PDB file of C-alpha atoms in Angstrom:
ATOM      1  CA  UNK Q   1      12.980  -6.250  21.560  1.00  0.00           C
ATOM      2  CA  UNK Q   2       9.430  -7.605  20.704  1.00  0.00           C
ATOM      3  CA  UNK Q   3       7.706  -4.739  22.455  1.00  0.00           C
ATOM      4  CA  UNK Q   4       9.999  -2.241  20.482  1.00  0.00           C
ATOM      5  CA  UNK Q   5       8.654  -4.224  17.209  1.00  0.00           C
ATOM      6  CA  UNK Q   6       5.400  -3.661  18.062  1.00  0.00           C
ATOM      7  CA  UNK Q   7       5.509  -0.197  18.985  1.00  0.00           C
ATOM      8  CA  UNK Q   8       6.807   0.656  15.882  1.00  0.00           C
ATOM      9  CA  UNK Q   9       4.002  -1.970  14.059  1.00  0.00           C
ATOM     10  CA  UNK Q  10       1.488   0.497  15.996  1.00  0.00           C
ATOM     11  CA  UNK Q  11       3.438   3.596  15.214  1.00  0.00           C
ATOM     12  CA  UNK Q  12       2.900   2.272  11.240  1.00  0.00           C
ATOM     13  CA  UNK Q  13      -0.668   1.179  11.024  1.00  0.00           C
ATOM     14  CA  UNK Q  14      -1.723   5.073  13.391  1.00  0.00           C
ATOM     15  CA  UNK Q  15       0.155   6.207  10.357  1.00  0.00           C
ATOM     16  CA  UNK Q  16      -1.311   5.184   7.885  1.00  0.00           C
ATOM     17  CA  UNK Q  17      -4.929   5.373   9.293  1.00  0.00           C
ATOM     18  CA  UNK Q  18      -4.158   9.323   9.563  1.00  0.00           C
ATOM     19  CA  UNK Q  19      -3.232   9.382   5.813  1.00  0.00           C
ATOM     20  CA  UNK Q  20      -7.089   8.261   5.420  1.00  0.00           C
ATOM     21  CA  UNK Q  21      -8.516  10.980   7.262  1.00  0.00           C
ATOM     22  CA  UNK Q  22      -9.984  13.962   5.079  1.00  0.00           C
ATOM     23  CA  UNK Q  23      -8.523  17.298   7.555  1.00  0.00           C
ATOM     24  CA  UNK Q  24      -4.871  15.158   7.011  1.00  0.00           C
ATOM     25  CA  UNK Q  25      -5.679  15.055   3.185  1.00  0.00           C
ATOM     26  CA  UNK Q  26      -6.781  18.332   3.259  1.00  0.00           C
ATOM     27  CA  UNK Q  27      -3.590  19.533   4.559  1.00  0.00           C
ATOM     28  CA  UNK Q  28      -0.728  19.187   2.198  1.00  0.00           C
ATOM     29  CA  UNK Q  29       2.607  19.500   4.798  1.00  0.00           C
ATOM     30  CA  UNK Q  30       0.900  17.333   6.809  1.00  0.00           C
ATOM     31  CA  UNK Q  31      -0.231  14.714   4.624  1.00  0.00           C
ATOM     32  CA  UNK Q  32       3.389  15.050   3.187  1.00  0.00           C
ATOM     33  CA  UNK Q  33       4.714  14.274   6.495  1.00  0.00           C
ATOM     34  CA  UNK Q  34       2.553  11.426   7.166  1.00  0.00           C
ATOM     35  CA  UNK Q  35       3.483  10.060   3.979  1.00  0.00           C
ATOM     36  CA  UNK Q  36       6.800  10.415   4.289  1.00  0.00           C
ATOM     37  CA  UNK Q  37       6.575   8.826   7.904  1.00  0.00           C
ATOM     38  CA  UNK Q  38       4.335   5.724   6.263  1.00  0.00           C
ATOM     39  CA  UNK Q  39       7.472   5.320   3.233  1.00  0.00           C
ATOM     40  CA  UNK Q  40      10.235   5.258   5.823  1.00  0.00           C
ATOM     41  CA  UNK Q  41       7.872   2.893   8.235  1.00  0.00           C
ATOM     42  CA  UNK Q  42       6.596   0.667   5.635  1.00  0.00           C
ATOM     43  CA  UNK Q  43       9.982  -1.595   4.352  1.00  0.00           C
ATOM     44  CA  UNK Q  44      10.568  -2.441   8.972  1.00  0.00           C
ATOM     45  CA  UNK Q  45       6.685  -2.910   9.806  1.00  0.00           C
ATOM     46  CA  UNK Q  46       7.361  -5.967   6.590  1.00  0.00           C
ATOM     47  CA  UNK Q  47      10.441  -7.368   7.842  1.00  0.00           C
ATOM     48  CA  UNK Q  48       8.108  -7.545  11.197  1.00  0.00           C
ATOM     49  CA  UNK Q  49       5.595  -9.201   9.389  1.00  0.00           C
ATOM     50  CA  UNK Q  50       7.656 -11.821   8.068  1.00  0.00           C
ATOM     51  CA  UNK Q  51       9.214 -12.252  11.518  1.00  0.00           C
ATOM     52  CA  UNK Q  52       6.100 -12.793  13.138  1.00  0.00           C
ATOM     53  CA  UNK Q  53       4.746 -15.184  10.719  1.00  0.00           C
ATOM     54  CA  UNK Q  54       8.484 -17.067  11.126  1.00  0.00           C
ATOM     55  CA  UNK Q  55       7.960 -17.229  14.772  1.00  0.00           C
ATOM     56  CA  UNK Q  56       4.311 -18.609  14.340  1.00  0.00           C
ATOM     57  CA  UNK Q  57       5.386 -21.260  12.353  1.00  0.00           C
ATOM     58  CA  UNK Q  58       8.251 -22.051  14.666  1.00  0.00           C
ATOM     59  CA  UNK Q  59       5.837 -22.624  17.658  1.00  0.00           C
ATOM     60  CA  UNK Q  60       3.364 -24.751  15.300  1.00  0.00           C
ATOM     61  CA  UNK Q  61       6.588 -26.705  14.085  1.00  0.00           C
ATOM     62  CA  UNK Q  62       7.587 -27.112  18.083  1.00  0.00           C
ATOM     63  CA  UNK Q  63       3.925 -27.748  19.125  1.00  0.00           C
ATOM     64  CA  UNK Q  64       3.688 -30.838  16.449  1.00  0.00           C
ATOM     65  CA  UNK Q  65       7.592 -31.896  18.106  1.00  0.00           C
ATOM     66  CA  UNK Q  66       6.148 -31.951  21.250  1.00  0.00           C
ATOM     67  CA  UNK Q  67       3.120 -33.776  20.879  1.00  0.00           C
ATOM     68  CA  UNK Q  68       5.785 -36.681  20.179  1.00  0.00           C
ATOM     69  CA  UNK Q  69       2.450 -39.048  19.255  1.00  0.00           C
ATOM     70  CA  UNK Q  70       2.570 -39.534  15.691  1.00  0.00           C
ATOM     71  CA  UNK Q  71       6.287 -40.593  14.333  1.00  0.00           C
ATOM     72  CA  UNK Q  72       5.266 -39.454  10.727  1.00  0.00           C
ATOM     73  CA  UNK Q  73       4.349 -36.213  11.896  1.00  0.00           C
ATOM     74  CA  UNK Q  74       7.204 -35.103  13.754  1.00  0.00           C
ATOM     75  CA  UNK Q  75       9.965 -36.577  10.777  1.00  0.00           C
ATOM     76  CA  UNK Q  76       7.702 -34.505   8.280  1.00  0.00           C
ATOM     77  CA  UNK Q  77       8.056 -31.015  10.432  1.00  0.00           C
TER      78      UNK Q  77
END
């Protein structure tokens, strides 16, 4: 599932780096299609965002659980 995520985090960000380029702005259907692409791509390549910043925080959260050394540390996560 995570490799899926990412491929379509790639997919996203080659997207939108195309929209940037001057022959893509210089062509309107393609530019349109690019930007159409980048709309549809943009509200999933968030949610992805957010669920790799959840998942970072998860591992700190287990890292500090873990470490089991400091009692006020591990009630506070």
């Amino acid at each position: 599932m995570l490799d899926k995520l990412l491929k379509i985090k790639g997919e996203y960000e080659e997207t939108a780096a195309k929209l940037g380029d001057p022959s893509v702005v210089a062509d309107q259907k393609k530019y349109r299609e690019l930007a159409k692409k980048e709309s549809r791509l943009r509200p999933i390549v968030e949610l992805i965002r957010k669920y790799e910043a959840v998942c970072k925080r998860l591992a700190e959260a287990e890292a500090i659980l873990d470490a089991e050394s400091d009692h006020d540390l591990i009630t506070m996560a």
